[in-house]
PDB file of C-alpha atoms in Angstrom:
ATOM      1  CA  MET A   1       0.000   0.000   0.000  1.00 52.00           C
ATOM      2  CA  GLU A   2       1.280   3.432  -0.870  1.00 74.00           C
ATOM      3  CA  THR A   3      -0.668   5.647   1.484  1.00 84.00           C
ATOM      4  CA  ILE A   4      -2.299   5.395   4.877  1.00 91.00           C
ATOM      5  CA  PRO A   5      -5.993   6.340   4.680  1.00 93.00           C
ATOM      6  CA  ILE A   6      -7.107   9.393   6.633  1.00 96.00           C
ATOM      7  CA  LEU A   7     -10.678   9.064   7.892  1.00 96.00           C
ATOM      8  CA  LYS A   8     -12.783  12.134   8.646  1.00 95.00           C
ATOM      9  CA  VAL A   9     -15.108  11.671  11.611  1.00 94.00           C
ATOM     10  CA  GLY A  10     -16.878  14.996  12.098  1.00 92.00           C
ATOM     11  CA  ASP A  11     -14.224  17.595  12.953  1.00 93.00           C
ATOM     12  CA  VAL A  12     -11.615  14.960  13.674  1.00 95.00           C
ATOM     13  CA  LEU A  13      -9.174  13.204  11.342  1.00 97.00           C
ATOM     14  CA  LEU A  14      -8.451   9.618  12.292  1.00 96.00           C
ATOM     15  CA  VAL A  15      -5.451   7.644  11.101  1.00 96.00           C
ATOM     16  CA  SER A  16      -4.884   4.030  12.027  1.00 94.00           C
ATOM     17  CA  ILE A  17      -1.305   2.976  11.390  1.00 93.00           C
ATOM     18  CA  GLN A  18      -1.169  -0.755  10.743  1.00 89.00           C
ATOM     19  CA  VAL A  19       1.884  -1.226   8.599  1.00 85.00           C
ATOM     20  CA  ASP A  20       5.481  -0.845   9.635  1.00 83.00           C
ATOM     21  CA  MET A  21       6.162   2.612   8.331  1.00 85.00           C
ATOM     22  CA  HIS A  22       9.224   3.068   6.231  1.00 88.00           C
ATOM     23  CA  ASP A  23      10.601   6.574   6.187  1.00 90.00           C
ATOM     24  CA  ARG A  24       9.019   7.702   2.943  1.00 92.00           C
ATOM     25  CA  LEU A  25       5.574   6.503   4.006  1.00 92.00           C
ATOM     26  CA  ALA A  26       5.944   8.426   7.271  1.00 92.00           C
ATOM     27  CA  MET A  27       6.877  11.631   5.444  1.00 93.00           C
ATOM     28  CA  ARG A  28       3.970  11.138   3.083  1.00 94.00           C
ATOM     29  CA  LEU A  29       1.613  10.719   6.040  1.00 95.00           C
ATOM     30  CA  GLN A  30       2.940  13.954   7.509  1.00 95.00           C
ATOM     31  CA  ASP A  31       2.318  15.807   4.240  1.00 95.00           C
ATOM     32  CA  ASP A  32      -1.125  14.281   3.665  1.00 95.00           C
ATOM     33  CA  LEU A  33      -2.253  14.916   7.227  1.00 95.00           C
ATOM     34  CA  THR A  34      -1.200  18.555   7.350  1.00 95.00           C
ATOM     35  CA  GLU A  35      -2.888  19.140   4.001  1.00 96.00           C
ATOM     36  CA  ARG A  36      -6.104  17.499   5.169  1.00 96.00           C
ATOM     37  CA  VAL A  37      -6.115  19.463   8.452  1.00 96.00           C
ATOM     38  CA  VAL A  38      -6.333  22.663   6.435  1.00 96.00           C
ATOM     39  CA  LYS A  39      -8.670  21.336   3.750  1.00 96.00           C
ATOM     40  CA  ASP A  40     -11.150  19.760   6.184  1.00 95.00           C
ATOM     41  CA  ARG A  41     -10.696  22.452   8.877  1.00 94.00           C
ATOM     42  CA  ALA A  42     -10.071  19.671  11.355  1.00 95.00           C
ATOM     43  CA  LYS A  43      -9.956  20.486  15.052  1.00 94.00           C
ATOM     44  CA  GLY A  44      -8.229  17.300  16.070  1.00 95.00           C
ATOM     45  CA  VAL A  45      -6.047  14.525  14.695  1.00 96.00           C
ATOM     46  CA  LEU A  46      -6.012  11.042  16.205  1.00 97.00           C
ATOM     47  CA  VAL A  47      -3.116   8.780  15.239  1.00 96.00           C
ATOM     48  CA  GLU A  48      -3.887   5.238  16.319  1.00 96.00           C
ATOM     49  CA  ILE A  49      -0.763   3.093  16.686  1.00 94.00           C
ATOM     50  CA  SER A  50      -1.923   0.038  18.648  1.00 94.00           C
ATOM     51  CA  SER A  51      -0.688  -2.209  15.817  1.00 91.00           C
ATOM     52  CA  LEU A  52       2.850  -0.845  15.975  1.00 91.00           C
ATOM     53  CA  GLU A  53       5.177  -3.123  17.893  1.00 91.00           C
ATOM     54  CA  THR A  54       8.188  -0.881  17.560  1.00 88.00           C
ATOM     55  CA  VAL A  55       8.893   2.735  16.734  1.00 89.00           C
ATOM     56  CA  ASP A  56      12.315   3.838  15.550  1.00 89.00           C
ATOM     57  CA  SER A  57      13.758   7.277  16.145  1.00 89.00           C
ATOM     58  CA  PHE A  58      12.799   8.580  12.700  1.00 91.00           C
ATOM     59  CA  ILE A  59       9.146   7.537  12.986  1.00 91.00           C
ATOM     60  CA  GLY A  60       9.059   8.835  16.551  1.00 91.00           C
ATOM     61  CA  ARG A  61      10.326  12.180  15.336  1.00 91.00           C
ATOM     62  CA  VAL A  62       7.818  12.306  12.476  1.00 92.00           C
ATOM     63  CA  LEU A  63       4.924  11.662  14.877  1.00 92.00           C
ATOM     64  CA  GLY A  64       6.231  14.452  17.098  1.00 91.00           C
ATOM     65  CA  ASN A  65       6.504  16.738  14.072  1.00 92.00           C
ATOM     66  CA  ILE A  66       2.947  15.948  12.996  1.00 94.00           C
ATOM     67  CA  ALA A  67       1.736  17.002  16.439  1.00 93.00           C
ATOM     68  CA  ALA A  68       3.773  20.222  16.312  1.00 93.00           C
ATOM     69  CA  ILE A  69       2.660  21.108  12.784  1.00 94.00           C
ATOM     70  CA  THR A  70      -1.037  20.420  13.366  1.00 94.00           C
ATOM     71  CA  ARG A  71      -0.920  22.503  16.547  1.00 92.00           C
ATOM     72  CA  THR A  72       0.414  25.394  14.480  1.00 93.00           C
ATOM     73  CA  LEU A  73      -2.669  24.841  12.321  1.00 94.00           C
ATOM     74  CA  SER A  74      -4.781  24.878  15.534  1.00 92.00           C
ATOM     75  CA  ALA A  75      -5.612  21.184  15.488  1.00 94.00           C
ATOM     76  CA  GLU A  76      -4.581  19.034  18.405  1.00 93.00           C
ATOM     77  CA  THR A  77      -2.906  15.694  17.679  1.00 95.00           C
ATOM     78  CA  ILE A  78      -3.391  12.807  20.091  1.00 96.00           C
ATOM     79  CA  ILE A  79      -1.481   9.535  19.767  1.00 96.00           C
ATOM     80  CA  VAL A  80      -3.866   6.693  20.599  1.00 96.00           C
ATOM     81  CA  GLY A  81      -3.268   3.163  21.848  1.00 95.00           C
ATOM     82  CA  MET A  82       0.498   3.133  22.266  1.00 95.00           C
ATOM     83  CA  ARG A  83       1.843  -0.227  23.406  1.00 94.00           C
ATOM     84  CA  PRO A  84       3.942  -0.274  26.576  1.00 95.00           C
ATOM     85  CA  ALA A  85       6.964  -1.534  24.612  1.00 94.00           C
ATOM     86  CA  VAL A  86       6.721   1.445  22.279  1.00 93.00           C
ATOM     87  CA  ALA A  87       6.530   3.849  25.219  1.00 92.00           C
ATOM     88  CA  ILE A  88       9.665   2.249  26.674  1.00 92.00           C
ATOM     89  CA  THR A  89      11.485   2.563  23.346  1.00 90.00           C
ATOM     90  CA  MET A  90      10.481   6.204  23.011  1.00 88.00           C
ATOM     91  CA  VAL A  91      12.006   7.028  26.401  1.00 89.00           C
ATOM     92  CA  GLU A  92      15.129   4.982  25.683  1.00 90.00           C
ATOM     93  CA  LEU A  93      15.574   6.820  22.386  1.00 89.00           C
ATOM     94  CA  GLY A  94      15.427  10.082  24.293  1.00 88.00           C
ATOM     95  CA  LEU A  95      12.289  11.229  22.451  1.00 85.00           C
ATOM     96  CA  SER A  96      10.426  13.095  25.143  1.00 77.00           C
ATOM     97  CA  TRP A  97       7.376  14.005  23.029  1.00 80.00           C
ATOM     98  CA  SER A  98       6.848  16.838  25.495  1.00 79.00           C
ATOM     99  CA  ASN A  99       4.218  18.398  23.222  1.00 76.00           C
ATOM    100  CA  VAL A 100       2.419  15.228  22.263  1.00 88.00           C
ATOM    101  CA  ARG A 101      -0.717  14.112  24.046  1.00 93.00           C
ATOM    102  CA  THR A 102      -1.576  10.445  24.271  1.00 95.00           C
ATOM    103  CA  ALA A 103      -4.707   8.429  25.052  1.00 96.00           C
ATOM    104  CA  LEU A 104      -5.381   4.744  25.442  1.00 96.00           C
ATOM    105  CA  THR A 105      -8.563   4.640  23.359  1.00 95.00           C
ATOM    106  CA  VAL A 106     -10.208   6.654  20.586  1.00 96.00           C
ATOM    107  CA  ASP A 107     -13.171   7.428  22.872  1.00 94.00           C
ATOM    108  CA  LYS A 108     -10.842   8.825  25.512  1.00 95.00           C
ATOM    109  CA  ALA A 109      -9.039  10.923  22.896  1.00 96.00           C
ATOM    110  CA  MET A 110     -12.366  12.300  21.631  1.00 94.00           C
ATOM    111  CA  GLU A 111     -13.206  13.319  25.202  1.00 94.00           C
ATOM    112  CA  MET A 112      -9.851  15.066  25.526  1.00 94.00           C
ATOM    113  CA  LEU A 113     -10.550  17.033  22.337  1.00 93.00           C
ATOM    114  CA  GLN A 114     -14.014  18.021  23.615  1.00 91.00           C
ATOM    115  CA  ALA A 115     -12.578  19.104  26.955  1.00 92.00           C
ATOM    116  CA  ALA A 116      -9.811  21.122  25.287  1.00 88.00           C
ATOM    117  CA  ALA A 117     -12.355  22.879  23.059  1.00 85.00           C
ATOM    118  CA  ALA A 118     -14.582  23.660  26.047  1.00 86.00           C
ATOM    119  CA  ALA A 119     -11.641  24.987  28.073  1.00 87.00           C
ATOM    120  CA  SER A 120     -10.576  27.327  25.282  1.00 82.00           C
ATOM    121  CA  GLY A 121     -14.134  28.600  24.865  1.00 78.00           C
ATOM    122  CA  GLU A 122     -14.470  27.253  21.336  1.00 77.00           C
ATOM    123  CA  GLU A 123     -17.421  25.431  19.891  1.00 78.00           C
ATOM    124  CA  PRO A 124     -17.557  21.800  20.915  1.00 78.00           C
ATOM    125  CA  VAL A 125     -15.761  19.437  18.590  1.00 80.00           C
ATOM    126  CA  ASP A 126     -18.234  17.606  16.413  1.00 78.00           C
ATOM    127  CA  VAL A 127     -17.425  13.969  16.172  1.00 70.00           C
ATOM    128  CA  HIS A 128     -20.317  13.706  13.770  1.00 62.00           C
ATOM    129  CA  GLU A 129     -20.772  16.289  11.094  1.00 43.00           C
ATOM    130  CA  GLU A 130     -24.188  17.960  11.025  1.00 42.00           C
ATOM    131  CA  LYS A 131     -25.571  18.746   7.627  1.00 37.00           C
TER     132      LYS A 131
ATOM    133  CA  MET B   1       0.703  -7.696  11.585  1.00 52.00           C
ATOM    134  CA  GLU B   2      -1.560 -10.406  12.956  1.00 74.00           C
ATOM    135  CA  THR B   3      -4.778  -8.543  13.628  1.00 84.00           C
ATOM    136  CA  ILE B   4      -6.625  -5.552  12.267  1.00 91.00           C
ATOM    137  CA  PRO B   5      -7.309  -3.040  15.035  1.00 93.00           C
ATOM    138  CA  ILE B   6     -10.953  -2.340  15.876  1.00 96.00           C
ATOM    139  CA  LEU B   7     -11.487   1.242  17.031  1.00 96.00           C
ATOM    140  CA  LYS B   8     -14.442   2.165  19.223  1.00 95.00           C
ATOM    141  CA  VAL B   9     -15.881   5.601  18.459  1.00 94.00           C
ATOM    142  CA  GLY B  10     -18.868   6.025  20.761  1.00 92.00           C
ATOM    143  CA  ASP B  11     -21.409   3.352  19.859  1.00 93.00           C
ATOM    144  CA  VAL B  12     -19.687   2.565  16.591  1.00 95.00           C
ATOM    145  CA  LEU B  13     -16.857   0.152  15.830  1.00 97.00           C
ATOM    146  CA  LEU B  14     -14.519   1.323  13.096  1.00 96.00           C
ATOM    147  CA  VAL B  15     -12.172  -0.930  11.163  1.00 96.00           C
ATOM    148  CA  SER B  16      -9.813   0.368   8.520  1.00 94.00           C
ATOM    149  CA  ILE B  17      -8.534  -2.420   6.302  1.00 93.00           C
ATOM    150  CA  GLN B  18      -5.156  -1.452   4.877  1.00 89.00           C
ATOM    151  CA  VAL B  19      -3.430  -4.737   4.244  1.00 85.00           C
ATOM    152  CA  ASP B  20      -4.299  -7.272   1.597  1.00 83.00           C
ATOM    153  CA  MET B  21      -6.282  -9.708   3.670  1.00 85.00           C
ATOM    154  CA  HIS B  22      -5.341 -13.339   3.428  1.00 88.00           C
ATOM    155  CA  ASP B  23      -8.126 -15.726   4.315  1.00 90.00           C
ATOM    156  CA  ARG B  24      -7.117 -16.396   7.912  1.00 92.00           C
ATOM    157  CA  LEU B  25      -6.839 -12.687   8.663  1.00 92.00           C
ATOM    158  CA  ALA B  26     -10.336 -12.164   7.242  1.00 93.00           C
ATOM    159  CA  MET B  27     -11.800 -14.942   9.397  1.00 93.00           C
ATOM    160  CA  ARG B  28     -10.029 -13.525  12.411  1.00 94.00           C
ATOM    161  CA  LEU B  29     -11.509 -10.099  11.680  1.00 95.00           C
ATOM    162  CA  GLN B  30     -14.964 -11.658  11.477  1.00 95.00           C
ATOM    163  CA  ASP B  31     -14.510 -13.366  14.854  1.00 95.00           C
ATOM    164  CA  ASP B  32     -12.986 -10.309  16.540  1.00 95.00           C
ATOM    165  CA  LEU B  33     -15.661  -7.963  15.194  1.00 95.00           C
ATOM    166  CA  THR B  34     -18.634 -10.075  16.213  1.00 95.00           C
ATOM    167  CA  GLU B  35     -17.118 -10.517  19.673  1.00 96.00           C
ATOM    168  CA  ARG B  36     -16.555  -6.775  20.020  1.00 96.00           C
ATOM    169  CA  VAL B  37     -20.099  -5.941  18.844  1.00 96.00           C
ATOM    170  CA  VAL B  38     -21.457  -7.889  21.806  1.00 96.00           C
ATOM    171  CA  LYS B  39     -18.832  -6.788  24.316  1.00 96.00           C
ATOM    172  CA  ASP B  40     -19.057  -3.075  23.450  1.00 95.00           C
ATOM    173  CA  ARG B  41     -22.819  -3.177  22.700  1.00 94.00           C
ATOM    174  CA  ALA B  42     -22.062  -1.486  19.409  1.00 95.00           C
ATOM    175  CA  LYS B  43     -24.911  -0.139  17.318  1.00 94.00           C
ATOM    176  CA  GLY B  44     -22.935   0.109  14.119  1.00 95.00           C
ATOM    177  CA  VAL B  45     -19.856  -1.273  12.418  1.00 96.00           C
ATOM    178  CA  LEU B  46     -17.959   0.678   9.769  1.00 97.00           C
ATOM    179  CA  VAL B  47     -15.529  -1.271   7.612  1.00 96.00           C
ATOM    180  CA  GLU B  48     -13.338   1.153   5.691  1.00 96.00           C
ATOM    181  CA  ILE B  49     -11.773  -0.407   2.592  1.00 94.00           C
ATOM    182  CA  SER B  50     -10.516   2.567   0.563  1.00 94.00           C
ATOM    183  CA  SER B  51      -7.015   1.059   0.592  1.00 91.00           C
ATOM    184  CA  LEU B  52      -8.138  -2.212  -0.962  1.00 91.00           C
ATOM    185  CA  GLU B  53      -7.411  -2.342  -4.658  1.00 91.00           C
ATOM    186  CA  THR B  54      -8.966  -5.739  -5.181  1.00 88.00           C
ATOM    187  CA  VAL B  55     -11.370  -8.013  -3.359  1.00 89.00           C
ATOM    188  CA  ASP B  56     -11.493 -11.712  -4.101  1.00 89.00           C
ATOM    189  CA  SER B  57     -14.598 -13.849  -3.717  1.00 89.00           C
ATOM    190  CA  PHE B  58     -13.606 -15.169  -0.293  1.00 91.00           C
ATOM    191  CA  ILE B  59     -12.978 -11.723   1.193  1.00 91.00           C
ATOM    192  CA  GLY B  60     -16.161 -10.464  -0.454  1.00 91.00           C
ATOM    193  CA  ARG B  61     -18.109 -13.256   1.155  1.00 91.00           C
ATOM    194  CA  VAL B  62     -16.524 -12.640   4.573  1.00 92.00           C
ATOM    195  CA  LEU B  63     -17.489  -8.951   4.413  1.00 92.00           C
ATOM    196  CA  GLY B  64     -21.039  -9.983   3.514  1.00 91.00           C
ATOM    197  CA  ASN B  65     -21.071 -12.456   6.405  1.00 92.00           C
ATOM    198  CA  ILE B  66     -19.837  -9.823   8.833  1.00 94.00           C
ATOM    199  CA  ALA B  67     -22.763  -7.611   7.811  1.00 93.00           C
ATOM    200  CA  ALA B  68     -25.239 -10.481   8.222  1.00 93.00           C
ATOM    201  CA  ILE B  69     -23.866 -11.576  11.597  1.00 94.00           C
ATOM    202  CA  THR B  70     -23.703  -8.086  13.082  1.00 94.00           C
ATOM    203  CA  ARG B  71     -27.282  -7.426  11.918  1.00 92.00           C
ATOM    204  CA  THR B  72     -28.351 -10.521  13.851  1.00 93.00           C
ATOM    205  CA  LEU B  73     -26.664  -8.873  16.819  1.00 94.00           C
ATOM    206  CA  SER B  74     -28.634  -5.686  16.007  1.00 92.00           C
ATOM    207  CA  ALA B  75     -25.677  -3.682  14.781  1.00 94.00           C
ATOM    208  CA  GLU B  76     -25.685  -2.348  11.245  1.00 93.00           C
ATOM    209  CA  THR B  77     -22.531  -2.815   9.156  1.00 95.00           C
ATOM    210  CA  ILE B  78     -21.651  -0.246   6.511  1.00 96.00           C
ATOM    211  CA  ILE B  79     -18.802  -0.737   4.042  1.00 96.00           C
ATOM    212  CA  VAL B  80     -17.061   2.616   3.581  1.00 96.00           C
ATOM    213  CA  GLY B  81     -14.962   4.010   0.747  1.00 95.00           C
ATOM    214  CA  MET B  82     -15.122   1.192  -1.770  1.00 95.00           C
ATOM    215  CA  ARG B  83     -13.084   1.877  -4.913  1.00 94.00           C
ATOM    216  CA  PRO B  84     -14.902   1.684  -8.249  1.00 95.00           C
ATOM    217  CA  ALA B  85     -12.665  -1.198  -9.346  1.00 94.00           C
ATOM    218  CA  VAL B  86     -13.680  -3.187  -6.277  1.00 93.00           C
ATOM    219  CA  ALA B  87     -17.368  -2.546  -6.956  1.00 92.00           C
ATOM    220  CA  ILE B  88     -16.894  -3.793 -10.511  1.00 92.00           C
ATOM    221  CA  THR B  89     -15.136  -6.923  -9.275  1.00 90.00           C
ATOM    222  CA  MET B  90     -17.895  -7.601  -6.758  1.00 88.00           C
ATOM    223  CA  VAL B  91     -20.537  -7.538  -9.477  1.00 89.00           C
ATOM    224  CA  GLU B  92     -18.412  -9.624 -11.820  1.00 90.00           C
ATOM    225  CA  LEU B  93     -17.923 -12.200  -9.076  1.00 89.00           C
ATOM    226  CA  GLY B  94     -21.689 -12.398  -8.678  1.00 88.00           C
ATOM    227  CA  LEU B  95     -21.560 -11.146  -5.086  1.00 85.00           C
ATOM    228  CA  SER B  96     -24.693  -9.068  -4.845  1.00 77.00           C
ATOM    229  CA  TRP B  97     -24.201  -7.970  -1.229  1.00 80.00           C
ATOM    230  CA  SER B  98     -27.937  -7.409  -1.169  1.00 79.00           C
ATOM    231  CA  ASN B  99     -27.885  -6.926   2.593  1.00 76.00           C
ATOM    232  CA  VAL B 100     -24.796  -4.779   2.790  1.00 88.00           C
ATOM    233  CA  ARG B 101     -25.021  -1.014   2.946  1.00 93.00           C
ATOM    234  CA  THR B 102     -22.209   1.129   1.600  1.00 94.00           C
ATOM    235  CA  ALA B 103     -21.116   4.740   1.996  1.00 96.00           C
ATOM    236  CA  LEU B 104     -18.416   6.823   0.417  1.00 96.00           C
ATOM    237  CA  THR B 105     -17.136   8.443   3.608  1.00 95.00           C
ATOM    238  CA  VAL B 106     -17.111   7.731   7.334  1.00 96.00           C
ATOM    239  CA  ASP B 107     -19.148  10.899   7.976  1.00 94.00           C
ATOM    240  CA  LYS B 108     -21.822   9.761   5.544  1.00 95.00           C
ATOM    241  CA  ALA B 109     -21.914   6.316   7.151  1.00 96.00           C
ATOM    242  CA  MET B 110     -22.317   7.885  10.609  1.00 94.00           C
ATOM    243  CA  GLU B 111     -25.277   9.867   9.261  1.00 94.00           C
ATOM    244  CA  MET B 112     -26.827   6.685   7.877  1.00 94.00           C
ATOM    245  CA  LEU B 113     -26.508   5.026  11.298  1.00 93.00           C
ATOM    246  CA  GLN B 114     -28.120   8.039  12.985  1.00 91.00           C
ATOM    247  CA  ALA B 115     -30.957   8.056  10.459  1.00 92.00           C
ATOM    248  CA  ALA B 116     -31.526   4.305  10.850  1.00 87.00           C
ATOM    249  CA  ALA B 117     -31.658   4.644  14.648  1.00 85.00           C
ATOM    250  CA  ALA B 118     -34.091   7.570  14.397  1.00 86.00           C
ATOM    251  CA  ALA B 119     -36.329   5.665  11.965  1.00 87.00           C
ATOM    252  CA  SER B 120     -36.522   2.654  14.243  1.00 83.00           C
ATOM    253  CA  GLY B 121     -37.335   4.845  17.247  1.00 78.00           C
ATOM    254  CA  GLU B 122     -34.181   3.926  19.092  1.00 77.00           C
ATOM    255  CA  GLU B 123     -31.915   6.300  20.941  1.00 78.00           C
ATOM    256  CA  PRO B 124     -29.606   8.229  18.643  1.00 78.00           C
ATOM    257  CA  VAL B 125     -26.312   6.561  17.976  1.00 80.00           C
ATOM    258  CA  ASP B 126     -23.578   8.200  19.991  1.00 79.00           C
ATOM    259  CA  VAL B 127     -20.512   8.736  17.943  1.00 69.00           C
ATOM    260  CA  HIS B 128     -18.903  10.030  21.085  1.00 63.00           C
ATOM    261  CA  GLU B 129     -19.455   8.169  24.311  1.00 43.00           C
ATOM    262  CA  GLU B 130     -20.871  10.266  27.136  1.00 42.00           C
ATOM    263  CA  LYS B 131     -19.500   9.477  30.566  1.00 37.00           C
TER     264      LYS B 131
END
C-alpha cells in the first residue's frame, strides 16, 4: 500500500497505522495529514498506533513533528493506543514528546478534544458532522 | 501484523482495512468484530476499505457475512470508501451484497446510522461516548 488512509469523523481526522512505516511513508503521512487538516478544517487529529510493535527514532520524530505542525494549524494531535513496549522505546531513544498528548482509546481521545475545546471557549468538537 | 485493530468511536466500531487480507486474517476479523459488537454493545460497524485495490470472492463473502452476523446482533454494518474497481469486481464475481449497505465516507456512514436509529425509534447513535 502506498498511502495510509485518513478518515474524517466529524471535525476529527483519524489515522490508524497498521503497517510498519518506512521513512518515505511516514513523510507522506505527515504531508497528507497537514494538508487534510487545512482542507477539512479539522480540530483534532487522532493517530492510532496500537498495531505498531516498535517505533524507531525517525518515525518517533515524524509523529512528534505531525503534532507540532497540526498545533500550528490549531488542530490538536493525540497519539492513541500506544503499546507499553513502544513507550519504553520512546524514552530509551530520548524522544520526550513533550508536546504530544496520548490516550489509550479513541473514545478517551475524543473526550480530551471536547474538553480542550470547552476549556478554550471554542465550539464543541463535532465527532459527527451535522448537515 | 496479525490482527486488524478495531477502534471504538462512541457506539460505533470502526475498522480500517489497509493490508491485503489473506483468508485467515479475514476470518479472524470476522470473529474479533462479532465478539466486540457484543462486548461493546455497538450499534454500528464501519468497515473502511478505501485502501483495498482488489477483493477476491472469499474476502467479499466474509465482508457480507460480517454484515449479516452483526445485523443478527442488532448492529448495522456499513462498508465505507469502496473503490470503483472493487465494486466492478464484486458484481463480476456475482456477489450481490444485497444486505450490505455502503457509503463513500465515514461521515456519511455515521449519518446513515443516525438516520436508521431515528427511523426505528431507538436512541440516537452516539458517535462520542458520554461518561
